[in-house]
């Protein structure tokens, strides 16, 4: 059985913001003296318990001492170890082996049961059986994937790796046998069976059939073996491309006099004994040089070096692309892009290019205006240069960042510190604000819960239970938000367990429990001890609750929070990052489905970023900020003009960034098109890179560069790189049409939130994405519901808006 792995959601813009924020977080401090202790400024008419939870939510993130007191009651040395995530197999690293063993027993039982089906009634249940099989695999794979990348203990990491490999080995065994696929085909061919299925079951059946087809299970044995061989080669080439990424030149030795415009103290740190500056090509030093060096010839030299990958890197990429094209043709598709887009909203490369063309046309006037202003700056600079050439100046590729830096540079007012804004965004108040926002929009809130012994992987991890005002406990969120040595700094959202209905009959049929789980009820046992809902029907069926981990890299709060010592304070980029990741989380939380294959963020890739991108709009809305943004020390409300000024800074370069992303999305489509195998496998990625740059960019790329060798996202997002731009455009439209751009307090209005929840969030991936978007937009969106090229073009014409607009 083929299963597409769910990767942690890691947003490119969030990574960029995180890098920016890390330069400012540690110095964030108050700008006004204390006048009274901090207090919540939102008057609440909630029950006392709710108010208490709201207050504690702020304290557990802002006060390390409060967190120690709060959490110690259940994590003392005398308490029983309940296992990682309360999965009671995982009381130690050795538990992974037992967990995998028991899971494989359950998997084999389901496979045998499915293969024995011969009646109509049996075929009616096949989707639920296969979804349970998929869930058993994902329970270990998703947990192991998180543990091996995040857990600080190498013993746990190794055990997770072994369990991960064992489950993959079993999946490969299923992939070599056609029995499950044959049984699913029989069910799909029987109208009496399919007419009994819910829409959710029909969707999952189609997804499972696609998974089988894309693992070549329908092909003759020889072609199937070739498919496996190609898949293995593609995986190895992808890892090699990312892991061995390097430029043709690792550094440039440049005379310091040529680097006028850069900070002399910074350059001194890079000088060698001969007085030359040794400038590393990868990283911030070279990027700073391109922005600040005044000499154009020097900028050009540095720019070309930063855009030229090693020849070996380009060769690996071209081999990867050719193998992907061959795999697609083996599977019956004319190109890899066509194969990758079959389960996306876009559906076809032609539709993607329609979207990109429309978006490019929307962005072009602003791009031309920006270039005109940069050219004026260059003209003034050239007229003052006695050595300037007589030819009229033009903006070249190596000029863009330099003149954009000048175009948008603004002096910081002497009366206000640049770190003043973060003083209104302590991490605790932001988390408090997110809970209040979700309560107003969707009727759910965060309740801090002290973790049990062994439940988390680090003492800094906070557990939040998600409580619905009607359904009670609906999800668990583990927040690992503070930096520590050895931790991956990139923000990410992991779904550790998806929503799924565990039927009463499944609970009754569960095999004998492992010795690890002797103290669990049958319903708890069916979910390995992890969180479940109360029974939802007379048969005792329960939902396994979504369990989520959020990862960020914010500085830890001081050992003891006092009026003179600030808690963790977030600059605007980090605030946007946290809201973005919470957008993924709320999708996982509210996308409560009966089948796990379509739960939460397990939807079309080009829909998955919509909730998170939309959440960025809320982060800077005045009515949302009024819920929580108070000075950490004085409790003074946030003056919104400060946010407006920060947003203006955040928007700098957005027009150019949009053009660049359009170009990269177009390159991705070209690299996965029919042209790859057109010349007998002699594909020239560099020629295509420069041709696409000439077609899509306002300023053509410098000749001879091979930037495609640094395009790492081709590995994970081959054929679908357009998706983030696509969701930005839809989010901009939803923000204006549903939430009225925040005007009149619409950003915190329950009716608008319920509409977004009802039409999109609650479906996960069980409903066609176009129907979800059309439903959210109402009458205005009805024209979109059939999808296709016309709908994609319409979305492109909307444009992507801007941060906070």
mmCIF file with all atom_site columns, N, CA and C in Angstrom, residues 762-805:
data_model
loop_
_atom_site.group_PDB
_atom_site.id
_atom_site.type_symbol
_atom_site.label_atom_id
_atom_site.label_alt_id
_atom_site.label_comp_id
_atom_site.label_asym_id
_atom_site.label_entity_id
_atom_site.label_seq_id
_atom_site.pdbx_PDB_ins_code
_atom_site.Cartn_x
_atom_site.Cartn_y
_atom_site.Cartn_z
_atom_site.occupancy
_atom_site.B_iso_or_equiv
_atom_site.pdbx_formal_charge
_atom_site.auth_seq_id
_atom_site.auth_comp_id
_atom_site.auth_asym_id
_atom_site.auth_atom_id
_atom_site.pdbx_PDB_model_num
ATOM 1   N N  . UNK A 1 762 ? -13.336 22.713 8.478   1.00 0.00 ? 762 UNK A N  1
ATOM 2   C CA . UNK A 1 762 ? -13.844 21.451 9.038   1.00 0.00 ? 762 UNK A CA 1
ATOM 3   C C  . UNK A 1 762 ? -13.746 20.277 8.073   1.00 0.00 ? 762 UNK A C  1
ATOM 4   N N  . UNK A 1 763 ? -13.580 20.563 6.782   1.00 0.00 ? 763 UNK A N  1
ATOM 5   C CA . UNK A 1 763 ? -13.556 19.493 5.799   1.00 0.00 ? 763 UNK A CA 1
ATOM 6   C C  . UNK A 1 763 ? -12.205 18.804 5.690   1.00 0.00 ? 763 UNK A C  1
ATOM 7   N N  . UNK A 1 764 ? -11.126 19.442 6.180   1.00 0.00 ? 764 UNK A N  1
ATOM 8   C CA . UNK A 1 764 ? -9.805  18.869 5.934   1.00 0.00 ? 764 UNK A CA 1
ATOM 9   C C  . UNK A 1 764 ? -9.602  18.714 4.442   1.00 0.00 ? 764 UNK A C  1
ATOM 10  N N  . UNK A 1 765 ? -9.333  17.469 4.010   1.00 0.00 ? 765 UNK A N  1
ATOM 11  C CA . UNK A 1 765 ? -9.191  17.196 2.585   1.00 0.00 ? 765 UNK A CA 1
ATOM 12  C C  . UNK A 1 765 ? -10.333 16.382 2.023   1.00 0.00 ? 765 UNK A C  1
ATOM 13  N N  . UNK A 1 766 ? -11.451 16.319 2.748   1.00 0.00 ? 766 UNK A N  1
ATOM 14  C CA . UNK A 1 766 ? -12.556 15.446 2.327   1.00 0.00 ? 766 UNK A CA 1
ATOM 15  C C  . UNK A 1 766 ? -13.496 16.103 1.319   1.00 0.00 ? 766 UNK A C  1
ATOM 16  N N  . UNK A 1 767 ? -13.279 17.349 1.017   1.00 0.00 ? 767 UNK A N  1
ATOM 17  C CA . UNK A 1 767 ? -14.126 18.067 0.068   1.00 0.00 ? 767 UNK A CA 1
ATOM 18  C C  . UNK A 1 767 ? -13.240 18.706 -0.983  1.00 0.00 ? 767 UNK A C  1
ATOM 19  N N  . UNK A 1 768 ? -13.713 18.759 -2.211  1.00 0.00 ? 768 UNK A N  1
ATOM 20  C CA . UNK A 1 768 ? -12.969 19.394 -3.284  1.00 0.00 ? 768 UNK A CA 1
ATOM 21  C C  . UNK A 1 768 ? -12.566 20.817 -2.887  1.00 0.00 ? 768 UNK A C  1
ATOM 22  N N  . UNK A 1 769 ? -11.292 21.150 -3.095  1.00 0.00 ? 769 UNK A N  1
ATOM 23  C CA . UNK A 1 769 ? -10.786 22.446 -2.669  1.00 0.00 ? 769 UNK A CA 1
ATOM 24  C C  . UNK A 1 769 ? -11.515 23.619 -3.300  1.00 0.00 ? 769 UNK A C  1
ATOM 25  N N  . UNK A 1 770 ? -11.892 23.479 -4.573  1.00 0.00 ? 770 UNK A N  1
ATOM 26  C CA . UNK A 1 770 ? -12.608 24.564 -5.248  1.00 0.00 ? 770 UNK A CA 1
ATOM 27  C C  . UNK A 1 770 ? -13.979 24.779 -4.611  1.00 0.00 ? 770 UNK A C  1
ATOM 28  N N  . UNK A 1 771 ? -14.642 23.698 -4.197  1.00 0.00 ? 771 UNK A N  1
ATOM 29  C CA . UNK A 1 771 ? -15.925 23.844 -3.514  1.00 0.00 ? 771 UNK A CA 1
ATOM 30  C C  . UNK A 1 771 ? -15.733 24.546 -2.167  1.00 0.00 ? 771 UNK A C  1
ATOM 31  N N  . UNK A 1 772 ? -14.632 24.230 -1.490  1.00 0.00 ? 772 UNK A N  1
ATOM 32  C CA . UNK A 1 772 ? -14.354 24.899 -0.208  1.00 0.00 ? 772 UNK A CA 1
ATOM 33  C C  . UNK A 1 772 ? -14.175 26.402 -0.408  1.00 0.00 ? 772 UNK A C  1
ATOM 34  N N  . UNK A 1 773 ? -13.320 26.769 -1.352  1.00 0.00 ? 773 UNK A N  1
ATOM 35  C CA . UNK A 1 773 ? -13.049 28.186 -1.593  1.00 0.00 ? 773 UNK A CA 1
ATOM 36  C C  . UNK A 1 773 ? -14.313 28.883 -2.100  1.00 0.00 ? 773 UNK A C  1
ATOM 37  N N  . UNK A 1 774 ? -15.027 28.228 -3.020  1.00 0.00 ? 774 UNK A N  1
ATOM 38  C CA . UNK A 1 774 ? -16.260 28.815 -3.527  1.00 0.00 ? 774 UNK A CA 1
ATOM 39  C C  . UNK A 1 774 ? -17.282 29.003 -2.429  1.00 0.00 ? 774 UNK A C  1
ATOM 40  N N  . UNK A 1 775 ? -17.377 28.027 -1.514  1.00 0.00 ? 775 UNK A N  1
ATOM 41  C CA . UNK A 1 775 ? -18.314 28.146 -0.411  1.00 0.00 ? 775 UNK A CA 1
ATOM 42  C C  . UNK A 1 775 ? -17.969 29.281 0.520   1.00 0.00 ? 775 UNK A C  1
ATOM 43  N N  . UNK A 1 776 ? -16.682 29.472 0.793   1.00 0.00 ? 776 UNK A N  1
ATOM 44  C CA . UNK A 1 776 ? -16.244 30.567 1.668   1.00 0.00 ? 776 UNK A CA 1
ATOM 45  C C  . UNK A 1 776 ? -16.599 31.915 1.044   1.00 0.00 ? 776 UNK A C  1
ATOM 46  N N  . UNK A 1 777 ? -16.379 32.046 -0.246  1.00 0.00 ? 777 UNK A N  1
ATOM 47  C CA . UNK A 1 777 ? -16.593 33.330 -0.923  1.00 0.00 ? 777 UNK A CA 1
ATOM 48  C C  . UNK A 1 777 ? -18.059 33.573 -1.277  1.00 0.00 ? 777 UNK A C  1
ATOM 49  N N  . UNK A 1 778 ? -18.899 32.543 -1.138  1.00 0.00 ? 778 UNK A N  1
ATOM 50  C CA . UNK A 1 778 ? -20.322 32.720 -1.397  1.00 0.00 ? 778 UNK A CA 1
ATOM 51  C C  . UNK A 1 778 ? -20.620 32.902 -2.870  1.00 0.00 ? 778 UNK A C  1
ATOM 52  N N  . UNK A 1 779 ? -21.570 33.753 -3.167  1.00 0.00 ? 779 UNK A N  1
ATOM 53  C CA . UNK A 1 779 ? -22.009 33.942 -4.543  1.00 0.00 ? 779 UNK A CA 1
ATOM 54  C C  . UNK A 1 779 ? -20.846 34.340 -5.445  1.00 0.00 ? 779 UNK A C  1
ATOM 55  N N  . UNK A 1 780 ? -19.956 35.121 -4.905  1.00 0.00 ? 780 UNK A N  1
ATOM 56  C CA . UNK A 1 780 ? -18.795 35.580 -5.675  1.00 0.00 ? 780 UNK A CA 1
ATOM 57  C C  . UNK A 1 780 ? -17.898 34.420 -6.090  1.00 0.00 ? 780 UNK A C  1
ATOM 58  N N  . UNK A 1 781 ? -17.901 33.347 -5.291  1.00 0.00 ? 781 UNK A N  1
ATOM 59  C CA . UNK A 1 781 ? -17.009 32.234 -5.569  1.00 0.00 ? 781 UNK A CA 1
ATOM 60  C C  . UNK A 1 781 ? -17.628 31.095 -6.354  1.00 0.00 ? 781 UNK A C  1
ATOM 61  N N  . UNK A 1 782 ? -18.907 31.195 -6.704  1.00 0.00 ? 782 UNK A N  1
ATOM 62  C CA . UNK A 1 782 ? -19.560 30.090 -7.396  1.00 0.00 ? 782 UNK A CA 1
ATOM 63  C C  . UNK A 1 782 ? -18.895 29.781 -8.740  1.00 0.00 ? 782 UNK A C  1
ATOM 64  N N  . UNK A 1 783 ? -18.359 30.822 -9.387  1.00 0.00 ? 783 UNK A N  1
ATOM 65  C CA . UNK A 1 783 ? -17.727 30.609 -10.698 1.00 0.00 ? 783 UNK A CA 1
ATOM 66  C C  . UNK A 1 783 ? -16.463 29.765 -10.590 1.00 0.00 ? 783 UNK A C  1
ATOM 67  N N  . UNK A 1 784 ? -15.946 29.610 -9.367  1.00 0.00 ? 784 UNK A N  1
ATOM 68  C CA . UNK A 1 784 ? -14.706 28.869 -9.178  1.00 0.00 ? 784 UNK A CA 1
ATOM 69  C C  . UNK A 1 784 ? -14.928 27.377 -8.981  1.00 0.00 ? 784 UNK A C  1
ATOM 70  N N  . UNK A 1 785 ? -16.138 26.964 -8.639  1.00 0.00 ? 785 UNK A N  1
ATOM 71  C CA . UNK A 1 785 ? -16.332 25.631 -8.096  1.00 0.00 ? 785 UNK A CA 1
ATOM 72  C C  . UNK A 1 785 ? -16.026 24.502 -9.068  1.00 0.00 ? 785 UNK A C  1
ATOM 73  N N  . UNK A 1 786 ? -16.027 24.780 -10.366 1.00 0.00 ? 786 UNK A N  1
ATOM 74  C CA . UNK A 1 786 ? -15.665 23.753 -11.331 1.00 0.00 ? 786 UNK A CA 1
ATOM 75  C C  . UNK A 1 786 ? -14.160 23.676 -11.566 1.00 0.00 ? 786 UNK A C  1
ATOM 76  N N  . UNK A 1 787 ? -13.403 24.626 -11.024 1.00 0.00 ? 787 UNK A N  1
ATOM 77  C CA . UNK A 1 787 ? -11.956 24.605 -11.178 1.00 0.00 ? 787 UNK A CA 1
ATOM 78  C C  . UNK A 1 787 ? -11.530 24.846 -12.607 1.00 0.00 ? 787 UNK A C  1
ATOM 79  N N  . UNK A 1 788 ? -10.381 24.285 -12.979 1.00 0.00 ? 788 UNK A N  1
ATOM 80  C CA . UNK A 1 788 ? -9.889  24.403 -14.348 1.00 0.00 ? 788 UNK A CA 1
ATOM 81  C C  . UNK A 1 788 ? -9.076  25.655 -14.597 1.00 0.00 ? 788 UNK A C  1
ATOM 82  N N  . UNK A 1 789 ? -8.689  25.835 -15.855 1.00 0.00 ? 789 UNK A N  1
ATOM 83  C CA . UNK A 1 789 ? -7.813  26.941 -16.234 1.00 0.00 ? 789 UNK A CA 1
ATOM 84  C C  . UNK A 1 789 ? -8.456  28.297 -15.964 1.00 0.00 ? 789 UNK A C  1
ATOM 85  N N  . UNK A 1 790 ? -9.749  28.391 -16.219 1.00 0.00 ? 790 UNK A N  1
ATOM 86  C CA . UNK A 1 790 ? -10.426 29.672 -16.017 1.00 0.00 ? 790 UNK A CA 1
ATOM 87  C C  . UNK A 1 790 ? -10.394 30.087 -14.552 1.00 0.00 ? 790 UNK A C  1
ATOM 88  N N  . UNK A 1 791 ? -10.649 29.132 -13.664 1.00 0.00 ? 791 UNK A N  1
ATOM 89  C CA . UNK A 1 791 ? -10.626 29.445 -12.235 1.00 0.00 ? 791 UNK A CA 1
ATOM 90  C C  . UNK A 1 791 ? -9.218  29.827 -11.782 1.00 0.00 ? 791 UNK A C  1
ATOM 91  N N  . UNK A 1 792 ? -8.204  29.121 -12.277 1.00 0.00 ? 792 UNK A N  1
ATOM 92  C CA . UNK A 1 792 ? -6.825  29.444 -11.911 1.00 0.00 ? 792 UNK A CA 1
ATOM 93  C C  . UNK A 1 792 ? -6.447  30.846 -12.384 1.00 0.00 ? 792 UNK A C  1
ATOM 94  N N  . UNK A 1 793 ? -6.863  31.189 -13.581 1.00 0.00 ? 793 UNK A N  1
ATOM 95  C CA . UNK A 1 793 ? -6.573  32.526 -14.105 1.00 0.00 ? 793 UNK A CA 1
ATOM 96  C C  . UNK A 1 793 ? -7.264  33.597 -13.267 1.00 0.00 ? 793 UNK A C  1
ATOM 97  N N  . UNK A 1 794 ? -8.493  33.329 -12.846 1.00 0.00 ? 794 UNK A N  1
ATOM 98  C CA . UNK A 1 794 ? -9.226  34.286 -12.031 1.00 0.00 ? 794 UNK A CA 1
ATOM 99  C C  . UNK A 1 794 ? -8.505  34.532 -10.709 1.00 0.00 ? 794 UNK A C  1
ATOM 100 N N  . UNK A 1 795 ? -8.012  33.483 -10.088 1.00 0.00 ? 795 UNK A N  1
ATOM 101 C CA . UNK A 1 795 ? -7.275  33.636 -8.824  1.00 0.00 ? 795 UNK A CA 1
ATOM 102 C C  . UNK A 1 795 ? -6.016  34.465 -9.051  1.00 0.00 ? 795 UNK A C  1
ATOM 103 N N  . UNK A 1 796 ? -5.325  34.238 -10.168 1.00 0.00 ? 796 UNK A N  1
ATOM 104 C CA . UNK A 1 796 ? -4.133  35.023 -10.468 1.00 0.00 ? 796 UNK A CA 1
ATOM 105 C C  . UNK A 1 796 ? -4.433  36.505 -10.607 1.00 0.00 ? 796 UNK A C  1
ATOM 106 N N  . UNK A 1 797 ? -5.601  36.829 -11.188 1.00 0.00 ? 797 UNK A N  1
ATOM 107 C CA . UNK A 1 797 ? -5.960  38.239 -11.361 1.00 0.00 ? 797 UNK A CA 1
ATOM 108 C C  . UNK A 1 797 ? -6.239  38.931 -10.026 1.00 0.00 ? 797 UNK A C  1
ATOM 109 N N  . UNK A 1 798 ? -6.564  38.161 -8.996  1.00 0.00 ? 798 UNK A N  1
ATOM 110 C CA . UNK A 1 798 ? -6.783  38.772 -7.673  1.00 0.00 ? 798 UNK A CA 1
ATOM 111 C C  . UNK A 1 798 ? -5.510  39.391 -7.118  1.00 0.00 ? 798 UNK A C  1
ATOM 112 N N  . UNK A 1 799 ? -4.345  38.856 -7.499  1.00 0.00 ? 799 UNK A N  1
ATOM 113 C CA . UNK A 1 799 ? -3.092  39.315 -6.903  1.00 0.00 ? 799 UNK A CA 1
ATOM 114 C C  . UNK A 1 799 ? -2.920  38.735 -5.509  1.00 0.00 ? 799 UNK A C  1
ATOM 115 N N  . UNK A 1 800 ? -1.764  38.966 -4.936  1.00 0.00 ? 800 UNK A N  1
ATOM 116 C CA . UNK A 1 800 ? -1.469  38.376 -3.628  1.00 0.00 ? 800 UNK A CA 1
ATOM 117 C C  . UNK A 1 800 ? -1.588  39.374 -2.487  1.00 0.00 ? 800 UNK A C  1
ATOM 118 N N  . UNK A 1 801 ? -1.902  40.630 -2.789  1.00 0.00 ? 801 UNK A N  1
ATOM 119 C CA . UNK A 1 801 ? -1.996  41.612 -1.711  1.00 0.00 ? 801 UNK A CA 1
ATOM 120 C C  . UNK A 1 801 ? -0.648  41.798 -1.049  1.00 0.00 ? 801 UNK A C  1
ATOM 121 N N  . UNK A 1 802 ? -0.667  42.238 0.205   1.00 0.00 ? 802 UNK A N  1
ATOM 122 C CA . UNK A 1 802 ? 0.561   42.443 0.955   1.00 0.00 ? 802 UNK A CA 1
ATOM 123 C C  . UNK A 1 802 ? 0.316   42.158 2.414   1.00 0.00 ? 802 UNK A C  1
ATOM 124 N N  . UNK A 1 803 ? 1.371   42.076 3.181   1.00 0.00 ? 803 UNK A N  1
ATOM 125 C CA . UNK A 1 803 ? 1.248   41.814 4.605   1.00 0.00 ? 803 UNK A CA 1
ATOM 126 C C  . UNK A 1 803 ? 0.400   42.893 5.252   1.00 0.00 ? 803 UNK A C  1
ATOM 127 N N  . UNK A 1 804 ? -0.663  42.465 5.920   1.00 0.00 ? 804 UNK A N  1
ATOM 128 C CA . UNK A 1 804 ? -1.488  43.415 6.657   1.00 0.00 ? 804 UNK A CA 1
ATOM 129 C C  . UNK A 1 804 ? -2.409  44.246 5.809   1.00 0.00 ? 804 UNK A C  1
ATOM 130 N N  . UNK A 1 805 ? -2.392  44.051 4.472   1.00 0.00 ? 805 UNK A N  1
ATOM 131 C CA . UNK A 1 805 ? -3.261  44.880 3.620   1.00 0.00 ? 805 UNK A CA 1
ATOM 132 C C  . UNK A 1 805 ? -4.638  44.270 3.516   1.00 0.00 ? 805 UNK A C  1
#
